Coordinates of C-alpha atoms and ligand atoms in Angstrom, one line a residue:
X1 CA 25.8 127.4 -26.3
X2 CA 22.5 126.4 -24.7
X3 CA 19.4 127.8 -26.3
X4 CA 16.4 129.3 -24.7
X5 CA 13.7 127.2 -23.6
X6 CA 11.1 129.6 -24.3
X7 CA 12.1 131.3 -27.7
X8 CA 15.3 129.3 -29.3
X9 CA 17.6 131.7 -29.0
X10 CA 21.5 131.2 -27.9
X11 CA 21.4 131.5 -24.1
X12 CA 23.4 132.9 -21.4
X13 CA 21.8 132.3 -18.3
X14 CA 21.0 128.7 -16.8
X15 CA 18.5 128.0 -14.1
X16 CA 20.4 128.2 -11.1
X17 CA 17.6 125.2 -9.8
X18 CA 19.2 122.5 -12.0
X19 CA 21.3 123.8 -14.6
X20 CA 19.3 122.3 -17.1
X21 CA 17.6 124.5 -18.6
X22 CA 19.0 128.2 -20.4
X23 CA 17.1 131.4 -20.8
X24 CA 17.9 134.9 -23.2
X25 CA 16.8 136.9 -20.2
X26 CA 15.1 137.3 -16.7
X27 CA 12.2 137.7 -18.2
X28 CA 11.6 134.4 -20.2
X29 CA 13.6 132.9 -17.1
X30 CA 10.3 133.7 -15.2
X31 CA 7.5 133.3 -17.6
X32 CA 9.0 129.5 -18.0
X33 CA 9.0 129.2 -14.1
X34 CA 5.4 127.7 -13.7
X35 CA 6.1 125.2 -16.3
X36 CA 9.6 124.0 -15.3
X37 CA 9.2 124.0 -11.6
X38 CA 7.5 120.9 -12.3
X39 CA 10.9 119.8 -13.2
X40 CA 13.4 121.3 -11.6
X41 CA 16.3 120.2 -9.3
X42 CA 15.6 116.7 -10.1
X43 CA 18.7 115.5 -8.3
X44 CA 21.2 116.8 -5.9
X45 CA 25.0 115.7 -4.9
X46 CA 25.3 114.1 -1.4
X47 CA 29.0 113.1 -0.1
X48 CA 30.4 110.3 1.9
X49 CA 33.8 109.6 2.6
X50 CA 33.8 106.3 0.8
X51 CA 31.8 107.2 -2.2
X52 CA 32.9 110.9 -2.9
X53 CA 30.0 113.2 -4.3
X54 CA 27.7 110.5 -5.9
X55 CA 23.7 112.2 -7.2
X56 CA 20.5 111.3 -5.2
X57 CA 17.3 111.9 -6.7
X58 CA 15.8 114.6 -5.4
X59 CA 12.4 113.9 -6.2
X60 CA 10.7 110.7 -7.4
X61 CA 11.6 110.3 -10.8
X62 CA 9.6 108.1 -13.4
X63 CA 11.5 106.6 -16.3
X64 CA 12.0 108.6 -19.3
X65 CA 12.7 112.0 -16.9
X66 CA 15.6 114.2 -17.2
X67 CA 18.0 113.8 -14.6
X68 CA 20.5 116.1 -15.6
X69 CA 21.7 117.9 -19.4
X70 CA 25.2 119.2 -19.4
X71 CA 27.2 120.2 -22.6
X72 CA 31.4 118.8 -22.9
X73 CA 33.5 121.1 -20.6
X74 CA 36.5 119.4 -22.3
X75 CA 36.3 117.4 -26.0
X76 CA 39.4 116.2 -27.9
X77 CA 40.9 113.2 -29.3
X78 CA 41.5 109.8 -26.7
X79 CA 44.6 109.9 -24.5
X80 CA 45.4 106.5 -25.8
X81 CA 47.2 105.6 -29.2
X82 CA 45.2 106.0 -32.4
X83 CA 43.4 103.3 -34.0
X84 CA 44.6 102.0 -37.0
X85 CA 42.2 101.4 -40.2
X86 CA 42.6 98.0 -41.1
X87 CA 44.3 98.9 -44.3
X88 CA 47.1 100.1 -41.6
X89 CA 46.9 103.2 -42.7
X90 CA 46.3 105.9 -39.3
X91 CA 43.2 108.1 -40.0
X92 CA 43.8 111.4 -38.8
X93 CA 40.6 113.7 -37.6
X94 CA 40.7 117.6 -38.1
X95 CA 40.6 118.8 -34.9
X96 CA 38.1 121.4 -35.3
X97 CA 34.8 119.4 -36.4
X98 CA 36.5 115.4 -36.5
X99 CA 35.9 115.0 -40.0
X100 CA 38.5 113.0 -41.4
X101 CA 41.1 115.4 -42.2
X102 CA 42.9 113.4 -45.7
X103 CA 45.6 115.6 -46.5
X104 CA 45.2 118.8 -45.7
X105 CA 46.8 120.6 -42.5
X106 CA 46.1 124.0 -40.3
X107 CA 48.5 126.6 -42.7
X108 CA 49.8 128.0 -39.1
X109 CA 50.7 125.0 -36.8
X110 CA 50.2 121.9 -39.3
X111 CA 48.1 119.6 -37.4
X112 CA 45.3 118.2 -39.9
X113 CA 42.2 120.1 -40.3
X114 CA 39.8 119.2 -42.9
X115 CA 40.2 122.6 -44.6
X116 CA 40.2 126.2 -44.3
X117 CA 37.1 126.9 -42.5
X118 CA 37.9 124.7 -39.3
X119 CA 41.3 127.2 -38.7
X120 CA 39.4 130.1 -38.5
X121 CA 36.5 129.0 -36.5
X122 CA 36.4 125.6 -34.5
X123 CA 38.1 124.7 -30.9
X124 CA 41.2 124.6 -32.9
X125 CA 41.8 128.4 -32.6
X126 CA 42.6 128.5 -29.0
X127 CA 45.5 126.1 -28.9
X128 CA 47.0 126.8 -32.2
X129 CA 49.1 129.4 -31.5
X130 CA 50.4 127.0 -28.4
X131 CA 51.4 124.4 -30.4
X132 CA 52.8 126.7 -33.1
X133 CA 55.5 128.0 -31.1
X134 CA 56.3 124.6 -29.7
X135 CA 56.3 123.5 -33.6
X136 CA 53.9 120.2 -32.3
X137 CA 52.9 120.1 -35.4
X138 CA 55.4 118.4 -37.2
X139 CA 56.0 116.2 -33.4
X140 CA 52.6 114.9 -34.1
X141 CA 53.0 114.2 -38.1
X142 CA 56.2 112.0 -37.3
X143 CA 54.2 110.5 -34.1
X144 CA 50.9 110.7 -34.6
X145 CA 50.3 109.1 -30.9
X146 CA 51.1 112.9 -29.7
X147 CA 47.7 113.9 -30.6
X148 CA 46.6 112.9 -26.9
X149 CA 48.5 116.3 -25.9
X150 CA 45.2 117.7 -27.4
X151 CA 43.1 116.8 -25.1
X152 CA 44.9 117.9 -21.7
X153 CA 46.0 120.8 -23.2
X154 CA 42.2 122.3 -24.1
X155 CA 41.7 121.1 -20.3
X156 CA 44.3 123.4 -19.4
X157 CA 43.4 126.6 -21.6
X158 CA 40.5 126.1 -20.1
X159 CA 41.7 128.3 -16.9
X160 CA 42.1 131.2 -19.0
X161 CA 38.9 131.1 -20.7
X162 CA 36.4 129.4 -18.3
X163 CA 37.4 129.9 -14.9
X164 CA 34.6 128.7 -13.3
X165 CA 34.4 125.6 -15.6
X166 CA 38.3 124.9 -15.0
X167 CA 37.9 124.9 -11.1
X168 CA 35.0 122.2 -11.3
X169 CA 37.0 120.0 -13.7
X170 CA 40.2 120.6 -11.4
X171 CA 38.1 119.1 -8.8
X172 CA 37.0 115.9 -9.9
X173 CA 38.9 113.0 -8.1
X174 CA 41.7 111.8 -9.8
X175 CA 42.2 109.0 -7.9
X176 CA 46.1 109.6 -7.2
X177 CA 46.4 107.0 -4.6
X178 CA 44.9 104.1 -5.9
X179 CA 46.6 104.8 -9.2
X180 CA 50.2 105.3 -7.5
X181 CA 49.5 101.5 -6.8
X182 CA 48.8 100.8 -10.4
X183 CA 52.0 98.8 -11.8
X184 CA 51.8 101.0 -14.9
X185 CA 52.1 104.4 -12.7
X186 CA 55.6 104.5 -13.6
X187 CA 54.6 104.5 -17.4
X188 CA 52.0 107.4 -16.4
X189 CA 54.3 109.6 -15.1
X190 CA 56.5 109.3 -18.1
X191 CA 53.9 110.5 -20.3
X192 CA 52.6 113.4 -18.2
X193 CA 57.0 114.6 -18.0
X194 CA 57.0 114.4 -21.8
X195 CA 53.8 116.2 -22.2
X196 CA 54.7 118.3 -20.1
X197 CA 58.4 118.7 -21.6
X198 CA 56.6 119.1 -25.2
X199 CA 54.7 122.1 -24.2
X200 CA 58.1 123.9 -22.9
X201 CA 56.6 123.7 -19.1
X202 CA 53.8 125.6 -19.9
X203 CA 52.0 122.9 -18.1
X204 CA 54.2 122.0 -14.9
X205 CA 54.6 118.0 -14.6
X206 CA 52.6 118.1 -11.6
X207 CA 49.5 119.1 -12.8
X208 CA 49.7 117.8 -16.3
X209 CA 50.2 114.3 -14.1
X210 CA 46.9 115.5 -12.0
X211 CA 45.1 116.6 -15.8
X212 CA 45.8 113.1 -17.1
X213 CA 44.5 111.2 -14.3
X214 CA 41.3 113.6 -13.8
X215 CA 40.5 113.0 -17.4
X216 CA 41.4 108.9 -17.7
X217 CA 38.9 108.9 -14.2
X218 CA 36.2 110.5 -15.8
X219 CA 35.9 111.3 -19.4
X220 CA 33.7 109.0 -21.3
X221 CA 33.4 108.1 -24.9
X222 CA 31.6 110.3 -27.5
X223 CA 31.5 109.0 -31.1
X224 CA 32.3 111.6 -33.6
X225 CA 29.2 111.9 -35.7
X226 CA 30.8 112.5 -38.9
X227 CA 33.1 109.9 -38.8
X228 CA 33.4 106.4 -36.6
X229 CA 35.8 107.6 -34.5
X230 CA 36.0 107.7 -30.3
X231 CA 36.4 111.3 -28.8
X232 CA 36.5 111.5 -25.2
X233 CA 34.7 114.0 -23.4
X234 CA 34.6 115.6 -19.7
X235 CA 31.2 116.3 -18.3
X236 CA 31.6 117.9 -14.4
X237 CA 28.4 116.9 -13.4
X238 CA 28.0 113.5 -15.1
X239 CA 31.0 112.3 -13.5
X240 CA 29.6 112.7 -10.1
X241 CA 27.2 110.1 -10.9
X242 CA 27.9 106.7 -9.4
X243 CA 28.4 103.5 -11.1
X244 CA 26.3 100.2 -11.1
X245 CA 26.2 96.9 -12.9
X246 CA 22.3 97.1 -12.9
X247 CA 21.7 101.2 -13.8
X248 CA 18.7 103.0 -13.4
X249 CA 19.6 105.7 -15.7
X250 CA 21.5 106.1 -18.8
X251 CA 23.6 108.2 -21.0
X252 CA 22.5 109.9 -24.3
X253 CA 25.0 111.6 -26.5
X254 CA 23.5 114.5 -28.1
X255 CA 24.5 116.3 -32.1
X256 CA 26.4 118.8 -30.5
X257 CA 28.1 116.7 -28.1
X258 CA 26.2 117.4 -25.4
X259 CA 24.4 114.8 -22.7
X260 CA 21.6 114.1 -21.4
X261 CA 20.9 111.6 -19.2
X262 CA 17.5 109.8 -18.3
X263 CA 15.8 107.4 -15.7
X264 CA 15.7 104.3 -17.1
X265 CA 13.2 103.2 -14.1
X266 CA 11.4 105.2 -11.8
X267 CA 13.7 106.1 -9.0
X268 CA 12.5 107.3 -6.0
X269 CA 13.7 110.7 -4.2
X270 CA 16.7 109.8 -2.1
X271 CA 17.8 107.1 -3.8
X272 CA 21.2 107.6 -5.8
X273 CA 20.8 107.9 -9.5
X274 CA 23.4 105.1 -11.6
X275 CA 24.8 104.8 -15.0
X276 CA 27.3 101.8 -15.9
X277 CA 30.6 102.3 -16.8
X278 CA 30.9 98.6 -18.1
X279 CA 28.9 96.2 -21.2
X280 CA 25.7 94.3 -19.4
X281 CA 27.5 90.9 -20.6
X282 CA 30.8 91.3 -19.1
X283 CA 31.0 88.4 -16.1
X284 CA 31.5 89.8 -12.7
X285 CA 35.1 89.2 -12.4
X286 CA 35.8 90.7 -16.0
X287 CA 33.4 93.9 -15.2
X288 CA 34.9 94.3 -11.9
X289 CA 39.0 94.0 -13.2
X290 CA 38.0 96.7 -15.4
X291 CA 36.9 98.8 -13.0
X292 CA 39.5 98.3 -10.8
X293 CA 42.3 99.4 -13.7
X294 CA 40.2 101.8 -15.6
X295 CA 38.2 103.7 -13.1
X296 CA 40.0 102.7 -9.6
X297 CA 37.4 101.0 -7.1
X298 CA 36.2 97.8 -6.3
X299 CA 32.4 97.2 -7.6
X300 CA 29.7 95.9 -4.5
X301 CA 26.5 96.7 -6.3
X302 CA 23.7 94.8 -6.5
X303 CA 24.6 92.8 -8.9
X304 CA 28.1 92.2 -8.1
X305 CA 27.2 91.0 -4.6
X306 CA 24.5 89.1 -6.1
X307 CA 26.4 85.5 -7.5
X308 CA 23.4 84.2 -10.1
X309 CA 23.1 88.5 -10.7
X310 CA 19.5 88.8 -10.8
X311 CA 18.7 85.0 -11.8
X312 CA 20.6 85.6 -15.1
X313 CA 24.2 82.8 -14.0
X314 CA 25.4 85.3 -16.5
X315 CA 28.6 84.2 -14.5
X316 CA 28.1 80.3 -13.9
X317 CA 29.6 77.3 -15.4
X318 CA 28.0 73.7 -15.4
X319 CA 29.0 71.6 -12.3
X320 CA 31.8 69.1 -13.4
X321 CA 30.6 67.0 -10.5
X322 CA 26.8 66.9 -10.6
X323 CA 26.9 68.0 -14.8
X324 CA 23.7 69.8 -14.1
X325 CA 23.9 72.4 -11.3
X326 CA 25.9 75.5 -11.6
X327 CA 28.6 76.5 -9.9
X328 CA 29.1 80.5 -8.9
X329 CA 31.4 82.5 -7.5
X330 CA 29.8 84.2 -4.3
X331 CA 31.0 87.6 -2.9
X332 CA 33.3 86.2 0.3
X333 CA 34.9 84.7 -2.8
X334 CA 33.8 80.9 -2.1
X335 CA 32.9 78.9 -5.6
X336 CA 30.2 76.1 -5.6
X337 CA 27.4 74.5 -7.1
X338 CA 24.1 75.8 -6.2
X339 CA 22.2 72.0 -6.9
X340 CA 25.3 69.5 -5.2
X341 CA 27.2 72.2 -3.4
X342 CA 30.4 70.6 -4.6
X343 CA 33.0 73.4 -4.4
X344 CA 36.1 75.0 -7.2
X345 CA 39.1 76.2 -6.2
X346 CA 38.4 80.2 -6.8
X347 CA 41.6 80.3 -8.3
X348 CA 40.6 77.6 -11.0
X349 CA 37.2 79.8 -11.6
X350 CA 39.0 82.8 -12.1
X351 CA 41.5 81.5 -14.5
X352 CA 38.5 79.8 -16.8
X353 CA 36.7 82.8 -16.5
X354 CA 39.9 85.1 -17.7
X355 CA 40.4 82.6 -20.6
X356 CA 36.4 82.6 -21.1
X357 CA 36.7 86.9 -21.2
X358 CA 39.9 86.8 -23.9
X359 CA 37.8 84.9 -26.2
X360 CA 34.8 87.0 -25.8
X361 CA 36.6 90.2 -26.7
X362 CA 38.1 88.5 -29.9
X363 CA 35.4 87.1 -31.8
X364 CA 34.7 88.1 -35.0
X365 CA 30.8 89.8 -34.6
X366 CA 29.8 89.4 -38.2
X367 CA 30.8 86.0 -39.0
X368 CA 27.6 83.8 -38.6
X369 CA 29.7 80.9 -38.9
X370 CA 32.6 81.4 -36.4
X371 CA 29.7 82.6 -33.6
X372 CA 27.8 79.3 -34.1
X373 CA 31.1 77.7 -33.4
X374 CA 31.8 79.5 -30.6
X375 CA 28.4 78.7 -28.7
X376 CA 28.9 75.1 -30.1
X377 CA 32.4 74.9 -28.2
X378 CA 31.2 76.2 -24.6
X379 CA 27.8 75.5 -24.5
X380 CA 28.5 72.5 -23.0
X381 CA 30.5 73.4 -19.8
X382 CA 28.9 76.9 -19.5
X383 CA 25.4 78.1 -18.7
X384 CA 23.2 79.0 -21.6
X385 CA 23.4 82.9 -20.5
X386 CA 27.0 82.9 -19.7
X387 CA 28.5 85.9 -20.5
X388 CA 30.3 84.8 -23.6
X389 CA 27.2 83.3 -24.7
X390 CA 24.7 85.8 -24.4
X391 CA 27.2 88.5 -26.1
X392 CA 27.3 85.7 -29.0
X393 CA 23.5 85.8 -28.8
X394 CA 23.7 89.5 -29.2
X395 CA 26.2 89.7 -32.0
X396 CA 24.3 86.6 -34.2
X397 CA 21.0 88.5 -33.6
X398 CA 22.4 91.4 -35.2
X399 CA 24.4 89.3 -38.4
X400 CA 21.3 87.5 -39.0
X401 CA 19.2 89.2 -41.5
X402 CA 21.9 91.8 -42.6
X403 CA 25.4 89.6 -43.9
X404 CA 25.8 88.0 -46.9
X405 CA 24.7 84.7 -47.0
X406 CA 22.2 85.4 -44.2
X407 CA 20.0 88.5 -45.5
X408 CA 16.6 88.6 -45.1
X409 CA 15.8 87.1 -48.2
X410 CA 18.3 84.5 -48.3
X411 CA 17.3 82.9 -44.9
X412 CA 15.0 79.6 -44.3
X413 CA 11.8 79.7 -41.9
X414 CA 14.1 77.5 -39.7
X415 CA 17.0 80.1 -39.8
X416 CA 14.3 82.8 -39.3
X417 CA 12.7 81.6 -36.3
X418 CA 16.2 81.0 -34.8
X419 CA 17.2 84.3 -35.1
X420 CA 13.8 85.1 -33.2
X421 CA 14.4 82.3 -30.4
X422 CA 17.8 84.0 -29.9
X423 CA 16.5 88.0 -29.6
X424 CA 14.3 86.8 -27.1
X425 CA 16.1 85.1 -25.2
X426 CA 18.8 88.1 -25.3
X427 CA 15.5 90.8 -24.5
X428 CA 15.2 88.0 -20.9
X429 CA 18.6 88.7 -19.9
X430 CA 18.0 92.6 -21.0
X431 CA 14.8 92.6 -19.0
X432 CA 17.3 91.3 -15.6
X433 CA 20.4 93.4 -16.2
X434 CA 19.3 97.0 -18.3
X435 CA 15.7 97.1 -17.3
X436 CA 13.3 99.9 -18.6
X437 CA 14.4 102.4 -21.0
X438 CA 17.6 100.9 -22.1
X439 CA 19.0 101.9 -25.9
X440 CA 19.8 97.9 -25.7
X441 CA 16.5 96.9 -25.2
X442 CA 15.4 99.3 -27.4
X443 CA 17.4 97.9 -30.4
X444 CA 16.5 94.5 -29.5
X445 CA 13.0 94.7 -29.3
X446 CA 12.7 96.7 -32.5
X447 CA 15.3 93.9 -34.2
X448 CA 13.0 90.6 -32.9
X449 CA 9.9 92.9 -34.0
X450 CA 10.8 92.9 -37.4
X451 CA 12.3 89.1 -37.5
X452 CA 8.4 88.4 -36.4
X453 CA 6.6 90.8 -38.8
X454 CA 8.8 89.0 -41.4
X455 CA 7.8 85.4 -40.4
X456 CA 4.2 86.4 -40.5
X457 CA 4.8 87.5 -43.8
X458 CA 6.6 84.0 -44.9
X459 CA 4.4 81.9 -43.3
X460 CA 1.0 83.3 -43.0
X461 CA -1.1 83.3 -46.0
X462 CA -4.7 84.4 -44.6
X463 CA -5.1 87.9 -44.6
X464 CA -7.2 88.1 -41.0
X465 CA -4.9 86.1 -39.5
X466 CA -2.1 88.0 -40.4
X467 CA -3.7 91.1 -39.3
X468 CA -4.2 89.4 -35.9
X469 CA -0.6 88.3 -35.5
X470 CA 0.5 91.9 -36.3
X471 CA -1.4 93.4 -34.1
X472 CA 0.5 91.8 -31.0
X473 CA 4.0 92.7 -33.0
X474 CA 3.1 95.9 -33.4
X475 CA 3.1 96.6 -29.2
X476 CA 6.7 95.3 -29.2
X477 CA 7.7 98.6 -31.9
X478 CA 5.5 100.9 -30.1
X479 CA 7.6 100.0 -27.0
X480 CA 10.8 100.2 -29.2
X481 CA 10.2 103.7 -30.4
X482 CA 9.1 104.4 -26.9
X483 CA 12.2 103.9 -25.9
X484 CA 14.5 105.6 -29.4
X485 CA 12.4 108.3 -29.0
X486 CA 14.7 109.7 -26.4
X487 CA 18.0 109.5 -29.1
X488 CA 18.6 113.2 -31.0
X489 CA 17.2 112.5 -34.1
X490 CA 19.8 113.6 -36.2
X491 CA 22.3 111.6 -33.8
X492 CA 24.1 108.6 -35.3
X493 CA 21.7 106.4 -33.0
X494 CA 18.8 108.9 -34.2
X495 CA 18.6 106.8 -37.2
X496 CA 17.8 103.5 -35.4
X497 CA 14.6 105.8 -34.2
X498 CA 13.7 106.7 -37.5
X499 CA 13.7 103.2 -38.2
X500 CA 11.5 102.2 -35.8
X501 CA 8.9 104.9 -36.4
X502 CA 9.2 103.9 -40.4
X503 CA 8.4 100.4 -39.6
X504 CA 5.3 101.5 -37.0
X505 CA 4.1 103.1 -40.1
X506 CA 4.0 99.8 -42.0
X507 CA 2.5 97.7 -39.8
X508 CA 0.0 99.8 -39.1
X509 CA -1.6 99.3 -42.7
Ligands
ZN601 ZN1 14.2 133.6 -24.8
ZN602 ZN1 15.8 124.4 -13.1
ZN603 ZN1 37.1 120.4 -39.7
ZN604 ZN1 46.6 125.5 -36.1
ZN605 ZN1 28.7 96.0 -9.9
ZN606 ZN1 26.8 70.2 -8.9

């Protein structure tokens, strides 16, 4: 529960305004008023018939401002099969806190828990008795890919104990139609029958089918904090929120599971608010295939319309023709070179940037060695921020300085100043496609930061200079912590912050 925002207590009531906020009573409700009408209903829902409800701002916003903070109406484990450990072993979570649960299992229905305490108070209580008499227990020890019953089914109990709550998540879309197009309906359906079958109709096939597709349309993915596992959570108001490549606003998972999310920008009243659903280095083909399977719709953002998307050619390849223009794909679907014109058969593009997007979701992130490779085998027929590229960049930024063979004190000045050539050039493509307060630009400001404080270090001897070149370092981890600031400090990500702020104490000797 909510606490109040005027004495910390667990509260009931929320401000009817925005939701936002919670109070113990009418009266701290009203003594809070003058303050928090400054920011109240920062955003409201408008409807078309193309876009559903989608949030506008409803006031102008300035980056860093709450748009909207909204606890899980629904958390449980993914729909999807459980990942294995690499040892090949399956981890199972306790589904009251998502600790790993080792051995030990609830002493009533025999799903793991991590021990006693989690049976007699956690989220497990209300379905336990439910999948006691359908003995799912022991149906999810021999197939442990039944634990996505969980999730639907606390959707479900959800009618009996938070009506109003249930009829909100009832109502987001679930994209029926689209999906009944999908070539893996048929597999779809299958599941929600034996769901349905497994919880001895309890849940009629219908509207398990409708449950399923409501929560694959808008959960999103929360990472456990005591262990690195994905949950997924359902947030009614969040989901309303429209998607683009370029966002103005972003997500932040909070301890307790809850959400907040933020401007990014400024955004000015009337103008819709947007998170992304996808990475910023996916290519626009590969972000908007996932989009179409995963969420349903056809992207035409900014960006997606946009064929060098906002001067980054994080989608071009070199010109076979002309060997130094680039050719793109543009939005009526025509691909050419922007310097000689000379044109690709879309299909051609398509297929090299499929084959570009399977090796890009394969490569190994911390191997130094195998991402040099990488950006030595494509940098030729690619352009230097294509998407493959850049995520490279990103992953080499991070290995740098942290694996073996390449920790900070292993690495040359050479090596060094690489690693700093690369984070910039990663913060340019940042500054294009998650402009503002993005966690991204965040990390990777407070990553090339140190790289820099640590050449300094290696390579200036006088003490005044030194001084000097810290100084202009220093603004890059003020604007870092600026931007982790807005992480719950005792979040997974809320230790990034703490490193930032530990390293603005040290330069600031
Ligand atoms: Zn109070
Ligand atoms: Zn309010
Ligand atoms: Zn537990
Ligand atoms: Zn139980
Ligand atoms: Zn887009
Ligand atoms: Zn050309």
């Amino acid at each position: 529960m909510k606490l109040c925002n005027v004495c910390g207590v667990p509260a009931p009531r929320h401000c009817g305004g925005c939701g936002n906020f919670s109070y113990c009573s009418e009266k701290h409700q009203k003594s809070d008023w003058s303050e928090h009408k400054k920011v109240c209903r920062p955003f409201r829902i408008k409807h078309s018939a193309e876009l559903g409800d989608y949030l506008v701002a409803d006031k102008d916003l300035k980056a860093g401002d709450l748009v909207l903070y909204e606890e899980a109406a629904v958390l449980g484990p993914l729909l999807g099969p459980m990942v294995m450990q690499k040892d090949g072993n399956q981890k199972s979570l306790c589904l009251g806190c998502y600790f790993p649960a080792f051995d030990y299992q609830c002493s009533s229905c025999q799903v793991p828990l991590c021990g006693p305490a989690c049976q007699n108070s956690s989220p497990h209580i209300q379905e336990c008795e439910i999948l006691k008499t359908n003995n799912l227990g022991t149906k999810i020890k021999e197939d442990p890919e039944l634990i996505g019953i969980i999730t639907p089914l606390r959707f479900f109990l959800l009618k009996e104990n938070d009506f109003p709550t249930y009829n909100k998540c009832i109502k987001l879309s679930s994209n029926m139609a689209e999906r009944r197009k999908q070539p893996n309906f048929q597999e779809y359906k299958e599941k929600a029958r034996s769901y349905s079958e497994l919880l001895n109709n309890m849940i009629d096939e219908e509207l398990m089918l409708e449950i399923l597709a409501i929560i694959d349309t808008n959960t999103f993915q929360v990472l456990a904090q005591r262990c690195a596992e994905n949950l997924c959570g359902l947030y009614p108001r969040v989901a309303k929120i429209n998607h683009s490549c370029i966002p103005n606003a972003r997500l932040i998972f909070q301890k307790d599971y809850s959400l907040k999310i933020i401007c990014t920008i400024d955004v000015k009243k009337g103008d819709p608010v947007y998170i992304s659903y996808v990475p910023p280095f996916y290519t626009t083909l590969a972000r908007q295939r996932i989009l179409e399977r995963g969420k349903q719709f056809t992207c035409s953002c900014q960006r997606c319309q946009d064929p060098i998307e906002n001067g980054t050619f994080i989608s071009a390849l070199r010109c076979e023709s002309c060997k130094e223009g680039f050719t793109v794909r543009r939005s009526d679907n025509v691909c050419a070179c922007i310097k000689c014109g000379s044109k690709m058969d879309p299909e051609q593009f398509n297929n090299i940037d499929m084959k570009l997007f399977s090796v890009q979701t394969n490569i190994v992130q911390d191997s130094v060695d195998e991402l040099e490779m990488v950006m030595y085998q494509y940098s030729d027929i690619l352009h230097p921020n294509y998407a493959l590229l850049t995520e490279c960049r990103q992953h080499l930024a991070a290995a740098i300085g942290r694996t073996d063979g390449f920790r900070y004190d292993q690495l040359t000045p050479e090596k060094l100043q690489y690693k700093i050539k690369i984070s910039a050039a990663l913060m340019q493509v940042l500054d294009r496609l998650e402009p503002g307060l993005s966690k991204s630009r965040g990390i990777t400001l407070l990553d090339l930061a140190e790289a820099q404080a640590r050449m300094v270090a290696m390579t200036t001897k006088d003490e005044m200079k030194q001084k000097q070149q810290y100084s202009q370092i220093l603004q890059f981890v003020e604007e870092a912590a600026e931007i982790l600031n807005y992480e719950d400090e005792t979040s997974i990500e809320g230790n990034v912050k703490k490193h930032a702020l530990t390293q603005l104490q040290n330069l600031r000797y």
